[in-house]
């Protein structure tokens, strides 16, 4: 049974803290194993990559078969259902339109002293997209990772996806083509991350790696962070629904289960000021579970990590929502915009009863790669800026150097950095 | 002697690759030691923090003396030289003015289907600033870390700075006050990072940690990444000067030495198309080294990691500059703006002969916390966005859900996520 908390109970604070602190994932300590794989690929390149693929994916490759060919991609696209391809294209166009609005502006300005200042954004040269294999191989995630990179202007977009027993998901290849991926390699795990970071004879290195993966992939990304950029360490997904008495219990239950079906570690939470709704949703979840194909997964998630929190007044939900910092926040109240304005921490907010989170997963246009595990307190969903970097610009003439130089010299000397001071003084004939 | 490379020599490519790959820092494997400290502080809080401080900083503290008091800060400010304080205030004002221009705009728009989309930026709730102790305790770095956080709107700004043998740098405390730091604790090392990330009875946790530190601090930041946000793993500093024959050899030599004096692992590089200038700069560096207080450090950096690269034509310098991806790039050519436009990878660009990098270190206004060790290929200097996060917003009404819903349902089914599909279908009376 999911946890039921009531805001006005005496032990609420303690129980809510426990709820927040509960670990939803066994943090398998795979660091040593991941490090051995990463080091091996860094040292031996393709040979190590091919060995690891034989071992973990039961797949025999050589340097010439690492890369998925154009003919294979074309064949995969042809094998896809036409309606699904159309839906992918519809999603692609909407995601692209949304992300085009994220392109940043350069800045250049001159201050009162005549100093020219500013900055300039540019795309990173290359990016690696990790795509998990097996059941978690989602074509929608390929679009969500590839399109912001393309919109940013990344010229070389390299996808890695494991092919356990040689199998690849045709829709994933189709999504890669629609998303503008430049190269695809049929490798996965820590070995694929290592190949992207260090490069091999076959796979040229990239400068940043994005995309979700299992514990080995996450550990490998943490290890190569610094040599290359990485996006984030993704955890299990979560949704928080905040609803008042107008909420439709069946709709809310469907949304909670849509989150829960991802993974037994996923989390679905309802906060409401309506005791009636709380009970109706609990009942509706049990009812809908009966006919859900992934009932085992969704049922486990709901039983182990699900929660219904009753508050006296919805204003009490605001600090709770900020503490939870949900990846997805659905607001179904009389004035969802006004309520959303009060919440600080959330990856994405879905406003009103007609915006189920699944719309954002696929076709809304905004990115579905969002901060999990309370990290919306300090990080953002994936976007165009993740594939760009900012270079600052500074320009002084002789007059500006005269105006600013003496203070710089004073600070250089105060910090014991005389050569700093001298590099200014030598231009101004100052000691 | 620094390395001398000539672009048109037969083995240039190989030598340049070796030069790029050369490690400037022994990457001490302190991960296990840092992990033990972090785990201990996470478990035992203040007691572990106080023990580690006794051991590493030779300082006896209790819970009541961890925090630097307002009276201590006032006393420190009074002890500072007035001219230096004025220079710090001048720097503060300019840094603030620059960073105010980085505040991002929220977006909200309605597409042709009537879907409301957009995003909203908000400040993170709290931030921790790590400030190194000893000789690397730079008041200018306190400003560079604190001011973007304040401009972003971070309400709680917590500084940690080790006090070896009980000593704190008064200018660092003064800079903290000028920068709007809310709390200061006299702790450092991995134990301070752990306290900021996990919280103790005395130090409430923060959601993001920024600032440079030694290998233990870097390892601890890597370990707590995910639980909290971190900025970057800082490496030794570097400058690349690109100059044509008009370059002033004495000025350039002073700039190369200003970088070299930071650290024996720092790196100073000149690329020029003028053989005359290359030789003059080499000679000027040797001359200026003779009278430099930090000659031992600067001399070691220049001898071990310094480089002068001669090219036939400055256009050849562009791909070299992109490969080096210098933290600081100074351009002293006839048209520095035009040259800068060709370079993609650099943390900050200093345009023209009258913009020595030291101006940017202190009073230019732009941030001096910049990507090192070639990470300008994929990351940016510290800025206001590092202290904010973006929440995306999506709103459909019934008509919009009808327009977008079927494609979402198709994709949900294609991914085997029937509850996703059902959460849309239940609202549209679709199966």
Short mmCIF file of N, CA and C in Angstrom, two decimals, chain A residues 206-210 224-231, chain B residues 378:
data_model
loop_
_atom_site.label_atom_id
_atom_site.label_comp_id
_atom_site.label_asym_id
_atom_site.label_seq_id
_atom_site.Cartn_x
_atom_site.Cartn_y
_atom_site.Cartn_z
N UNK A 206 34.18 12.47 -28.50
CA UNK A 206 33.30 13.63 -28.48
C UNK A 206 33.68 14.49 -27.28
N UNK A 207 33.11 15.69 -27.20
CA UNK A 207 33.47 16.57 -26.07
C UNK A 207 32.42 16.55 -24.95
N UNK A 208 31.25 15.98 -25.22
CA UNK A 208 30.23 15.92 -24.16
C UNK A 208 29.36 14.68 -24.37
N UNK A 209 28.95 14.06 -23.28
CA UNK A 209 28.13 12.85 -23.35
C UNK A 209 26.83 13.07 -22.59
N UNK A 210 25.71 12.78 -23.25
CA UNK A 210 24.41 12.93 -22.61
C UNK A 210 23.62 11.63 -22.74
N UNK A 224 34.47 9.93 -16.33
CA UNK A 224 35.04 10.69 -17.45
C UNK A 224 34.68 12.18 -17.38
N UNK A 225 33.86 12.55 -16.40
CA UNK A 225 33.47 13.96 -16.21
C UNK A 225 34.74 14.78 -15.94
N UNK A 226 34.94 15.81 -16.71
CA UNK A 226 36.14 16.62 -16.59
C UNK A 226 36.92 16.50 -17.89
N UNK A 227 37.15 15.26 -18.29
CA UNK A 227 37.76 15.05 -19.62
C UNK A 227 36.75 15.44 -20.68
N UNK A 228 35.49 15.06 -20.46
CA UNK A 228 34.39 15.51 -21.31
C UNK A 228 33.30 16.09 -20.40
N UNK A 229 32.37 16.80 -20.99
CA UNK A 229 31.21 17.24 -20.24
C UNK A 229 30.20 16.10 -20.14
N UNK A 230 29.36 16.12 -19.12
CA UNK A 230 28.26 15.17 -19.06
C UNK A 230 27.00 15.95 -18.71
N UNK A 231 25.84 15.33 -18.91
CA UNK A 231 24.61 16.06 -18.61
C UNK A 231 24.26 15.95 -17.13
N UNK B 378 33.66 22.40 -23.94
CA UNK B 378 32.29 22.00 -23.60
C UNK B 378 31.69 22.73 -22.41
#
